[in-house]
Amino acid sequence: MQQAAAPKVSFVSLGCPKALVDSERIITRLRAEGYELARKHDGADIVIVNTCGFLDSAKQESLAAIGEAMAENGKVIVTGCMGAEPKQIEMAYPGVLSITGPQQYESVLEAVHRALPPLHNPHLDLVPPQGVKLTPRHYAYLKISEGCNNRCSFCIIPKLRGDLVSRPANDVLREAEKLVSAGVRELLVISQDTSAYGIDLKYAESPWKDRQVRAKFFDLARELGEFGAWVRLQYVYPYPHVDEIIGLMTEGKVLPYLDIPFQHASPEILKAMKRPAAQEKTLARIHKWREQCPELTLRSTFIVGFPGETESDFADLLDWLEEAEIDRLGCFKYEPVAGAASNAIGNAVPDEVKQERWNALMARQQKISARRLKRKVGSRQQVIVDEVGPTVAKGRSKADAPQIDGAVYLSSRRPLKVGEIVTVRIEHADEYDLHGSVAGF
């Protein structure tokens, strides 16, 4: 008897790494049920679009992706952050089959089953133990919680994703162990608010191997450091207990890298954003961290043109950047987001001023980055290889997260493999990247 063709699903994943993890979970479940992934919409039986709804520009990108899927296929299921407020999608594309919000995996699967029932073949083991990953094989995002308890005035993520819900520590560690045993060399620890991990669980212990592990940021980071992979901490809100993590960096348990979204430096703007406002104290903490761990790399994001931001506020931000010497930086021009409390502040900054400030901040950061990287010339850095070319390979040092930071371009006398970690002698630096040659394996 001829086996019926497996149902095919085309998938679009937009937005942040946290949404990518959601996509991986949905795809893993679908693959386990016998669905195949199609490379093109017109070759698929159905399309799933995982949307982003954080900024208006992201919503437009999501709507465009839905429109493309509707035009090329016609059978479309929408999920993700934009799905939490479905009216805009329904108005633009009334023919979509289903709209669900973020993390609603069961609802997405139900919608797929309704439109495209699965084929059952109990004899096939369709999914590898570590699940289906959308990132390259050598690194993986490890999501430790959903939602956020903060109420920053410019952000609607708690409305979209709800309050903080942490995973038990042993659940996270089991996933990490599977990933590492499947060949993952770098774990990127993410959530909406990584350092708040476990607050909702009251730091409850869970059994792991021969011991109990608390659902606490420090305890989880220490345990993850035992797997022998690089552990990179991202989206870390600067609570006081973050200071404890620096010791794990000096011990080599986690990478000397912190991604902390400071957002601004002016006390008035931070107050309007409903962020911690004691930035003088933050500078003192940064200096102390670097005394303890000189290799520490700090990545951050900032917003320019927030309502009420004066020239003086912006000058404070530039001065603070110079003093803090932030290594890696992302900057956004403020956008009013439907439903955000900051829309009621008034005193909007004109678009042309936002652009001028963005230009000035990025120019300042370029100089800071070039200065910081120049100090690494002559040093030896461990580098994980991401891409291999005919003469030059591209990788990342411990200071570089994938997709968002700089790169290390390296030459080697022997062929390199993707995912390999090598020692590189740094010979040259530019504004954002390093260049060198392999000095050890």
Tab-separated table of C-alpha atoms in Angstrom:
chain	number	residue	atom	x	y	z
A	1	MET	CA	0.000	0.000	0.000
A	2	GLN	CA	1.389	3.401	-0.948
A	3	GLN	CA	2.126	5.716	1.980
A	4	ALA	CA	0.172	8.984	1.760
A	5	ALA	CA	2.347	12.079	1.403
A	6	ALA	CA	3.107	13.782	4.709
A	7	PRO	CA	1.284	17.099	5.215
A	8	LYS	CA	3.603	20.057	4.607
A	9	VAL	CA	3.825	23.216	6.723
A	10	SER	CA	5.648	26.414	5.793
A	11	PHE	CA	6.790	28.501	8.764
A	12	VAL	CA	7.721	32.188	9.177
A	13	SER	CA	9.302	33.256	12.485
A	14	LEU	CA	9.609	36.997	13.140
A	15	GLY	CA	10.852	39.000	16.120
A	16	CYS	CA	13.229	38.273	18.974
A	17	PRO	CA	15.057	35.093	20.072
A	18	LYS	CA	12.241	34.453	22.577
A	19	ALA	CA	9.791	34.166	19.660
A	20	LEU	CA	12.278	31.903	17.859
A	21	VAL	CA	12.171	29.514	20.833
A	22	ASP	CA	8.347	29.505	20.592
A	23	SER	CA	8.685	28.627	16.887
A	24	GLU	CA	11.105	25.797	17.673
A	25	ARG	CA	8.629	24.327	20.173
A	26	ILE	CA	5.752	24.421	17.691
A	27	ILE	CA	7.882	22.904	14.920
A	28	THR	CA	9.184	20.172	17.231
A	29	ARG	CA	5.609	19.170	18.087
A	30	LEU	CA	4.531	19.235	14.426
A	31	ARG	CA	7.529	17.149	13.314
A	32	ALA	CA	6.772	14.638	16.077
A	33	GLU	CA	3.263	14.299	14.630
A	34	GLY	CA	4.558	13.572	11.138
A	35	TYR	CA	4.295	16.997	9.482
A	36	GLU	CA	7.069	18.049	7.113
A	37	LEU	CA	8.508	21.549	6.749
A	38	ALA	CA	8.212	23.148	3.299
A	39	ARG	CA	10.758	25.691	2.068
A	40	LYS	CA	8.194	27.735	0.120
A	41	HIS	CA	4.645	28.818	0.846
A	42	ASP	CA	3.339	27.642	-2.523
A	43	GLY	CA	4.689	24.152	-1.915
A	44	ALA	CA	2.996	23.843	1.480
A	45	ASP	CA	-0.449	22.709	2.575
A	46	ILE	CA	-0.587	25.443	5.233
A	47	VAL	CA	1.496	28.415	6.497
A	48	ILE	CA	2.136	29.433	10.125
A	49	VAL	CA	3.301	33.012	10.746
A	50	ASN	CA	4.782	33.729	14.217
A	51	THR	CA	4.404	37.509	14.518
A	52	CYS	CA	6.136	40.287	16.445
A	53	GLY	CA	4.035	43.120	17.876
A	54	PHE	CA	6.511	45.145	19.924
A	55	LEU	CA	6.838	48.223	17.672
A	56	ASP	CA	4.660	49.582	14.886
A	57	SER	CA	7.426	48.812	12.376
A	58	ALA	CA	7.446	45.175	13.606
A	59	LYS	CA	3.654	45.012	13.236
A	60	GLN	CA	3.949	46.237	9.649
A	61	GLU	CA	6.563	43.552	8.944
A	62	SER	CA	4.232	40.936	10.471
A	63	LEU	CA	1.244	42.126	8.414
A	64	ALA	CA	3.382	42.040	5.261
A	65	ALA	CA	4.463	38.453	6.048
A	66	ILE	CA	0.819	37.425	6.578
A	67	GLY	CA	-0.151	39.124	3.295
A	68	GLU	CA	2.616	37.316	1.412
A	69	ALA	CA	1.521	33.968	2.898
A	70	MET	CA	-2.122	34.664	2.005
A	71	ALA	CA	-1.184	35.586	-1.581
A	72	GLU	CA	1.104	32.574	-2.127
A	73	ASN	CA	-0.839	29.957	-0.208
A	74	GLY	CA	-4.174	31.181	1.205
A	75	LYS	CA	-4.283	28.845	4.223
A	76	VAL	CA	-2.625	30.818	7.026
A	77	ILE	CA	-2.460	30.408	10.829
A	78	VAL	CA	-1.188	33.416	12.795
A	79	THR	CA	0.390	33.262	16.257
A	80	GLY	CA	2.824	35.313	18.380
A	81	CYS	CA	2.817	38.720	20.048
A	82	MET	CA	0.703	40.514	17.468
A	83	GLY	CA	-1.894	37.763	17.837
A	84	ALA	CA	-2.567	38.910	21.410
A	85	GLU	CA	-4.441	41.887	19.927
A	86	PRO	CA	-5.997	40.323	16.798
A	87	LYS	CA	-8.221	43.152	15.480
A	88	GLN	CA	-5.606	44.656	13.169
A	89	ILE	CA	-4.914	41.231	11.614
A	90	GLU	CA	-8.631	40.407	11.278
A	91	MET	CA	-9.312	43.739	9.545
A	92	ALA	CA	-6.419	43.348	7.096
A	93	TYR	CA	-6.841	39.617	6.414
A	94	PRO	CA	-10.280	38.319	7.426
A	95	GLY	CA	-9.537	35.007	5.688
A	96	VAL	CA	-6.820	33.771	8.070
A	97	LEU	CA	-7.727	30.412	9.606
A	98	SER	CA	-6.762	31.165	13.208
A	99	ILE	CA	-5.125	33.890	15.344
A	100	THR	CA	-3.539	33.113	18.716
A	101	GLY	CA	-1.233	34.985	21.081
A	102	PRO	CA	2.335	34.125	22.177
A	103	GLN	CA	3.120	30.804	23.902
A	104	GLN	CA	-0.273	29.344	22.949
A	105	TYR	CA	1.290	26.228	21.455
A	106	GLU	CA	-1.750	23.985	21.992
A	107	SER	CA	-4.055	26.440	20.206
A	108	VAL	CA	-1.687	26.608	17.229
A	109	LEU	CA	-1.532	22.799	17.027
A	110	GLU	CA	-5.322	22.532	17.302
A	111	ALA	CA	-5.696	25.014	14.421
A	112	VAL	CA	-3.242	22.969	12.310
A	113	HIS	CA	-5.086	19.713	13.144
A	114	ARG	CA	-8.425	21.266	12.122
A	115	ALA	CA	-7.122	22.540	8.788
A	116	LEU	CA	-4.653	19.740	8.058
A	117	PRO	CA	-5.071	16.508	10.069
A	118	PRO	CA	-1.790	14.671	10.791
A	119	LEU	CA	-0.791	11.335	9.300
A	120	HIS	CA	0.031	8.793	11.982
A	121	ASN	CA	2.946	6.415	11.571
A	122	PRO	CA	3.925	5.027	14.988
A	123	HIS	CA	6.942	3.212	13.498
A	124	LEU	CA	8.821	6.386	12.619
A	125	ASP	CA	10.925	8.264	15.178
A	126	LEU	CA	10.597	11.676	13.584
A	127	VAL	CA	12.249	14.024	16.059
A	128	PRO	CA	15.750	13.976	17.533
A	129	PRO	CA	15.800	13.981	21.368
A	130	GLN	CA	16.901	17.651	21.535
A	131	GLY	CA	13.938	18.781	19.391
A	132	VAL	CA	13.978	20.737	16.121
A	133	LYS	CA	16.171	23.833	16.180
A	134	LEU	CA	16.036	26.859	13.889
A	135	THR	CA	19.486	28.093	14.955
A	136	PRO	CA	22.722	26.491	13.653
A	137	ARG	CA	23.624	23.225	15.368
A	138	HIS	CA	26.417	24.653	17.523
A	139	TYR	CA	24.431	27.225	19.504
A	140	ALA	CA	20.927	27.339	20.969
A	141	TYR	CA	18.669	29.736	22.837
A	142	LEU	CA	17.585	28.444	26.242
A	143	LYS	CA	14.417	30.202	27.419
A	144	ILE	CA	14.108	30.035	31.216
A	145	SER	CA	10.866	31.974	31.759
A	146	GLU	CA	7.964	33.680	30.029
A	147	GLY	CA	6.443	37.114	30.663
A	148	CYS	CA	7.634	40.030	32.791
A	149	ASN	CA	6.678	41.693	36.098
A	150	ASN	CA	8.152	45.096	35.154
A	151	ARG	CA	5.878	47.855	33.894
A	152	CYS	CA	8.208	50.009	31.784
A	153	SER	CA	6.099	52.813	30.343
A	154	PHE	CA	7.248	52.293	26.715
A	155	CYS	CA	6.633	48.531	26.680
A	156	ILE	CA	3.538	46.389	26.128
A	157	ILE	CA	5.240	42.991	26.503
A	158	PRO	CA	3.510	42.230	29.866
A	159	LYS	CA	0.164	42.898	28.128
A	160	LEU	CA	1.142	40.547	25.309
A	161	ARG	CA	2.965	37.848	27.259
A	162	GLY	CA	1.664	38.241	30.824
A	163	ASP	CA	3.508	38.285	34.149
A	164	LEU	CA	6.677	36.314	34.884
A	165	VAL	CA	6.299	32.515	34.764
A	166	SER	CA	9.584	30.689	35.429
A	167	ARG	CA	10.391	27.103	34.499
A	168	PRO	CA	11.546	24.787	37.329
A	169	ALA	CA	15.351	24.594	37.453
A	170	ASN	CA	15.471	20.864	36.661
A	171	ASP	CA	13.289	21.411	33.565
A	172	VAL	CA	15.755	24.005	32.215
A	173	LEU	CA	18.762	21.832	33.086
A	174	ARG	CA	17.271	18.775	31.358
A	175	GLU	CA	16.805	20.804	28.167
A	176	ALA	CA	20.334	22.202	28.402
A	177	GLU	CA	21.795	18.713	28.904
A	178	LYS	CA	19.950	17.396	25.808
A	179	LEU	CA	21.168	20.330	23.713
A	180	VAL	CA	24.800	19.912	24.771
A	181	SER	CA	24.708	16.142	24.198
A	182	ALA	CA	23.344	16.881	20.681
A	183	GLY	CA	26.407	19.005	19.857
A	184	VAL	CA	25.474	22.500	21.051
A	185	ARG	CA	28.629	24.370	22.152
A	186	GLU	CA	26.983	27.628	23.283
A	187	LEU	CA	23.816	28.170	25.344
A	188	LEU	CA	22.250	31.629	25.091
A	189	VAL	CA	20.142	32.090	28.219
A	190	ILE	CA	17.122	34.278	27.473
A	191	SER	CA	13.768	35.446	28.804
A	192	GLN	CA	11.960	38.771	29.049
A	193	ASP	CA	13.770	39.449	32.342
A	194	THR	CA	16.464	36.811	32.873
A	195	SER	CA	17.714	37.955	36.270
A	196	ALA	CA	14.162	37.867	37.737
A	197	TYR	CA	14.162	34.116	37.160
A	198	GLY	CA	12.437	32.168	39.933
A	199	ILE	CA	10.862	35.082	41.825
A	200	ASP	CA	7.377	33.751	40.998
A	201	LEU	CA	8.389	30.261	42.211
A	202	LYS	CA	9.785	31.748	45.440
A	203	TYR	CA	13.086	30.180	44.304
A	204	ALA	CA	11.676	26.678	44.870
A	205	GLU	CA	14.118	23.761	44.754
A	206	SER	CA	13.727	20.904	42.280
A	207	PRO	CA	15.654	17.602	42.139
A	208	TRP	CA	18.542	17.457	39.668
A	209	LYS	CA	20.959	14.488	39.551
A	210	ASP	CA	21.936	13.883	43.191
A	211	ARG	CA	20.998	17.309	44.545
A	212	GLN	CA	18.322	19.983	44.871
A	213	VAL	CA	18.717	23.148	42.747
A	214	ARG	CA	16.956	26.419	43.534
A	215	ALA	CA	15.120	28.283	40.781
A	216	LYS	CA	17.413	31.286	41.237
A	217	PHE	CA	19.456	33.207	38.660
A	218	PHE	CA	22.827	32.521	40.324
A	219	ASP	CA	22.115	28.845	41.090
A	220	LEU	CA	20.867	28.138	37.563
A	221	ALA	CA	23.833	29.915	35.953
A	222	ARG	CA	26.256	27.934	38.154
A	223	GLU	CA	24.627	24.615	37.186
A	224	LEU	CA	24.576	25.497	33.479
A	225	GLY	CA	28.304	26.210	33.767
A	226	GLU	CA	28.893	22.532	34.581
A	227	PHE	CA	27.940	21.283	31.087
A	228	GLY	CA	31.189	22.448	29.462
A	229	ALA	CA	29.445	24.710	26.913
A	230	TRP	CA	29.711	28.483	26.640
A	231	VAL	CA	26.911	30.045	28.708
A	232	ARG	CA	25.891	33.561	27.588
A	233	LEU	CA	23.495	35.596	29.751
A	234	GLN	CA	21.134	37.914	27.860
A	235	TYR	CA	18.331	40.371	28.779
A	236	VAL	CA	19.653	40.765	32.323
A	237	TYR	CA	17.883	43.495	34.321
A	238	PRO	CA	20.511	45.023	36.682
A	239	TYR	CA	19.106	43.880	40.050
A	240	PRO	CA	21.604	43.926	42.962
A	241	HIS	CA	22.024	40.123	42.911
A	242	VAL	CA	23.523	40.319	39.403
A	243	ASP	CA	26.795	41.266	41.187
A	244	GLU	CA	27.101	37.617	42.355
A	245	ILE	CA	27.347	36.370	38.749
A	246	ILE	CA	30.702	38.095	38.179
A	247	GLY	CA	32.371	35.448	40.374
A	248	LEU	CA	31.087	32.712	38.038
A	249	MET	CA	32.707	34.602	35.149
A	250	THR	CA	36.105	34.786	36.835
A	251	GLU	CA	35.824	31.022	37.545
A	252	GLY	CA	35.112	30.378	33.845
A	253	LYS	CA	31.653	28.892	34.546
A	254	VAL	CA	29.783	31.452	32.403
A	255	LEU	CA	31.055	33.786	29.683
A	256	PRO	CA	32.345	37.213	30.811
A	257	TYR	CA	29.427	38.858	29.008
A	258	LEU	CA	26.336	40.663	30.266
A	259	ASP	CA	23.520	41.950	28.098
A	260	ILE	CA	21.811	44.621	30.235
A	261	PRO	CA	19.176	46.871	28.602
A	262	PHE	CA	19.970	50.126	30.466
A	263	GLN	CA	17.744	52.157	28.034
A	264	HIS	CA	18.959	55.601	29.213
A	265	ALA	CA	21.149	57.424	31.734
A	266	SER	CA	19.206	60.587	32.619
A	267	PRO	CA	17.424	60.125	36.003
A	268	GLU	CA	14.391	62.088	34.718
A	269	ILE	CA	14.005	59.946	31.595
A	270	LEU	CA	14.566	56.706	33.539
A	271	LYS	CA	11.849	57.786	35.956
A	272	ALA	CA	9.471	58.504	33.047
A	273	MET	CA	10.371	55.098	31.599
A	274	LYS	CA	9.746	53.512	35.027
A	275	ARG	CA	13.276	52.067	35.025
A	276	PRO	CA	15.740	52.069	37.971
A	277	ALA	CA	16.981	55.669	38.131
A	278	ALA	CA	20.228	55.498	40.165
A	279	GLN	CA	22.662	55.456	37.252
A	280	GLU	CA	25.558	56.902	39.310
A	281	LYS	CA	25.322	53.736	41.408
A	282	THR	CA	25.204	51.671	38.211
A	283	LEU	CA	28.483	53.246	37.030
A	284	ALA	CA	30.115	52.319	40.344
A	285	ARG	CA	28.859	48.751	39.931
A	286	ILE	CA	30.213	48.555	36.357
A	287	HIS	CA	33.643	49.734	37.551
A	288	LYS	CA	33.572	47.112	40.328
A	289	TRP	CA	32.537	44.352	37.889
A	290	ARG	CA	35.436	45.243	35.605
A	291	GLU	CA	37.883	45.293	38.521
A	292	GLN	CA	36.785	41.757	39.394
A	293	CYS	CA	36.600	40.553	35.781
A	294	PRO	CA	38.684	42.703	33.386
A	295	GLU	CA	37.536	40.668	30.341
A	296	LEU	CA	33.872	41.535	30.970
A	297	THR	CA	31.951	42.634	27.876
A	298	LEU	CA	28.840	44.757	28.367
A	299	ARG	CA	26.124	44.918	25.717
A	300	SER	CA	23.136	47.225	26.113
A	301	THR	CA	20.224	48.858	24.346
A	302	PHE	CA	19.184	52.504	24.558
A	303	ILE	CA	16.227	54.586	23.418
A	304	VAL	CA	16.698	58.128	22.096
A	305	GLY	CA	13.895	60.631	21.593
A	306	PHE	CA	11.754	59.414	24.488
A	307	PRO	CA	8.929	61.925	25.238
A	308	GLY	CA	10.345	64.858	27.196
A	309	GLU	CA	14.024	64.024	26.439
A	310	THR	CA	15.918	67.357	26.487
A	311	GLU	CA	19.326	68.221	25.042
A	312	SER	CA	20.626	68.040	28.604
A	313	ASP	CA	19.173	64.526	29.092
A	314	PHE	CA	20.779	63.389	25.846
A	315	ALA	CA	24.137	64.948	26.831
A	316	ASP	CA	23.910	62.999	30.131
A	317	LEU	CA	23.454	59.800	28.129
A	318	LEU	CA	26.525	60.472	25.943
A	319	ASP	CA	28.651	61.307	29.005
A	320	TRP	CA	27.429	58.172	30.783
A	321	LEU	CA	28.278	56.003	27.757
A	322	GLU	CA	31.797	57.420	27.681
A	323	GLU	CA	32.236	56.698	31.393
A	324	ALA	CA	30.668	53.206	31.287
A	325	GLU	CA	32.518	52.201	28.075
A	326	ILE	CA	29.706	49.961	26.874
A	327	ASP	CA	31.301	47.473	24.446
A	328	ARG	CA	28.276	46.617	22.295
A	329	LEU	CA	25.222	48.778	21.780
A	330	GLY	CA	21.854	48.763	20.066
A	331	CYS	CA	19.931	52.032	19.807
A	332	PHE	CA	16.284	52.635	18.965
A	333	LYS	CA	14.470	55.823	18.083
A	334	TYR	CA	11.419	56.016	20.339
A	335	GLU	CA	8.204	54.843	18.682
A	336	PRO	CA	4.806	55.244	20.355
A	337	VAL	CA	3.298	51.770	20.668
A	338	ALA	CA	-0.476	51.345	20.894
A	339	GLY	CA	-1.377	50.577	24.503
A	340	ALA	CA	1.900	51.841	26.046
A	341	ALA	CA	1.647	54.170	29.066
A	342	SER	CA	4.333	56.474	27.609
A	343	ASN	CA	1.833	57.649	24.965
A	344	ALA	CA	0.172	59.805	27.637
A	345	ILE	CA	3.396	61.651	28.570
A	346	GLY	CA	3.178	64.227	25.760
A	347	ASN	CA	6.098	66.542	24.915
A	348	ALA	CA	7.078	64.413	21.899
A	349	VAL	CA	10.552	64.785	20.397
A	350	PRO	CA	10.419	65.676	16.644
A	351	ASP	CA	11.490	62.880	14.276
A	352	GLU	CA	14.384	64.894	12.856
A	353	VAL	CA	15.761	65.457	16.383
A	354	LYS	CA	15.424	61.732	17.133
A	355	GLN	CA	17.437	60.984	13.992
A	356	GLU	CA	20.140	63.541	14.909
A	357	ARG	CA	20.468	62.060	18.393
A	358	TRP	CA	20.567	58.515	17.029
A	359	ASN	CA	23.351	59.537	14.616
A	360	ALA	CA	25.310	61.265	17.386
A	361	LEU	CA	24.984	58.337	19.775
A	362	MET	CA	26.044	55.756	17.175
A	363	ALA	CA	29.023	57.906	16.148
A	364	ARG	CA	30.109	58.145	19.806
A	365	GLN	CA	29.624	54.416	20.295
A	366	GLN	CA	31.666	53.617	17.200
A	367	LYS	CA	34.645	55.419	18.766
A	368	ILE	CA	34.154	53.661	22.112
A	369	SER	CA	33.871	50.269	20.397
A	370	ALA	CA	36.981	50.885	18.259
A	371	ARG	CA	38.923	51.929	21.380
A	372	ARG	CA	37.814	48.852	23.348
A	373	LEU	CA	38.597	46.459	20.476
A	374	LYS	CA	42.032	47.997	19.784
A	375	ARG	CA	43.110	46.878	23.265
A	376	LYS	CA	42.605	43.269	22.161
A	377	VAL	CA	45.177	43.456	19.338
A	378	GLY	CA	48.059	41.117	20.222
A	379	SER	CA	45.906	39.050	22.587
A	380	ARG	CA	44.720	35.472	22.129
A	381	GLN	CA	40.980	34.910	22.088
A	382	GLN	CA	38.874	31.784	22.027
A	383	VAL	CA	36.598	31.905	18.971
A	384	ILE	CA	33.619	29.739	18.001
A	385	VAL	CA	33.437	29.237	14.214
A	386	ASP	CA	30.085	30.212	12.621
A	387	GLU	CA	30.901	30.179	8.890
A	388	VAL	CA	33.722	28.682	6.835
A	389	GLY	CA	34.855	30.351	3.592
A	390	PRO	CA	37.494	29.401	1.027
A	391	THR	CA	40.203	31.580	2.637
A	392	VAL	CA	38.676	33.268	5.689
A	393	ALA	CA	36.326	31.905	8.359
A	394	LYS	CA	33.930	33.977	10.419
A	395	GLY	CA	33.439	33.386	14.123
A	396	ARG	CA	32.689	35.018	17.441
A	397	SER	CA	34.746	35.591	20.547
A	398	LYS	CA	33.322	35.279	24.053
A	399	ALA	CA	32.435	38.981	23.682
A	400	ASP	CA	30.075	38.453	20.728
A	401	ALA	CA	26.505	37.155	20.741
A	402	PRO	CA	25.219	35.812	17.406
A	403	GLN	CA	23.266	38.142	15.084
A	404	ILE	CA	23.667	41.273	17.232
A	405	ASP	CA	27.369	41.800	18.019
A	406	GLY	CA	30.608	41.934	16.046
A	407	ALA	CA	32.578	39.081	14.509
A	408	VAL	CA	36.112	37.703	14.362
A	409	TYR	CA	37.460	37.061	10.858
A	410	LEU	CA	40.179	34.427	10.955
A	411	SER	CA	42.597	32.636	8.655
A	412	SER	CA	43.816	29.122	9.334
A	413	ARG	CA	46.450	26.796	7.903
A	414	ARG	CA	44.102	23.840	8.228
A	415	PRO	CA	40.409	23.590	7.302
A	416	LEU	CA	38.007	24.665	10.045
A	417	LYS	CA	34.641	23.191	10.942
A	418	VAL	CA	31.488	25.125	11.896
A	419	GLY	CA	31.005	24.912	15.676
A	420	GLU	CA	34.709	24.348	16.386
A	421	ILE	CA	36.281	26.493	19.124
A	422	VAL	CA	39.816	27.658	18.303
A	423	THR	CA	42.412	30.006	19.783
A	424	VAL	CA	42.992	33.064	17.603
A	425	ARG	CA	45.847	35.577	17.701
A	426	ILE	CA	44.244	39.008	17.145
A	427	GLU	CA	46.231	41.007	14.588
A	428	HIS	CA	43.909	43.869	13.672
A	429	ALA	CA	40.744	45.604	14.931
A	430	ASP	CA	38.261	47.959	13.289
A	431	GLU	CA	35.176	49.721	14.706
A	432	TYR	CA	33.158	46.572	15.411
A	433	ASP	CA	35.136	43.462	14.356
A	434	LEU	CA	38.436	41.682	15.039
A	435	HIS	CA	40.777	40.003	12.538
A	436	GLY	CA	43.378	37.332	13.253
A	437	SER	CA	44.816	33.885	12.583
A	438	VAL	CA	44.367	30.549	14.322
A	439	ALA	CA	47.108	29.917	16.868
A	440	GLY	CA	45.772	26.766	18.508
A	441	PHE	CA	43.023	24.166	18.483
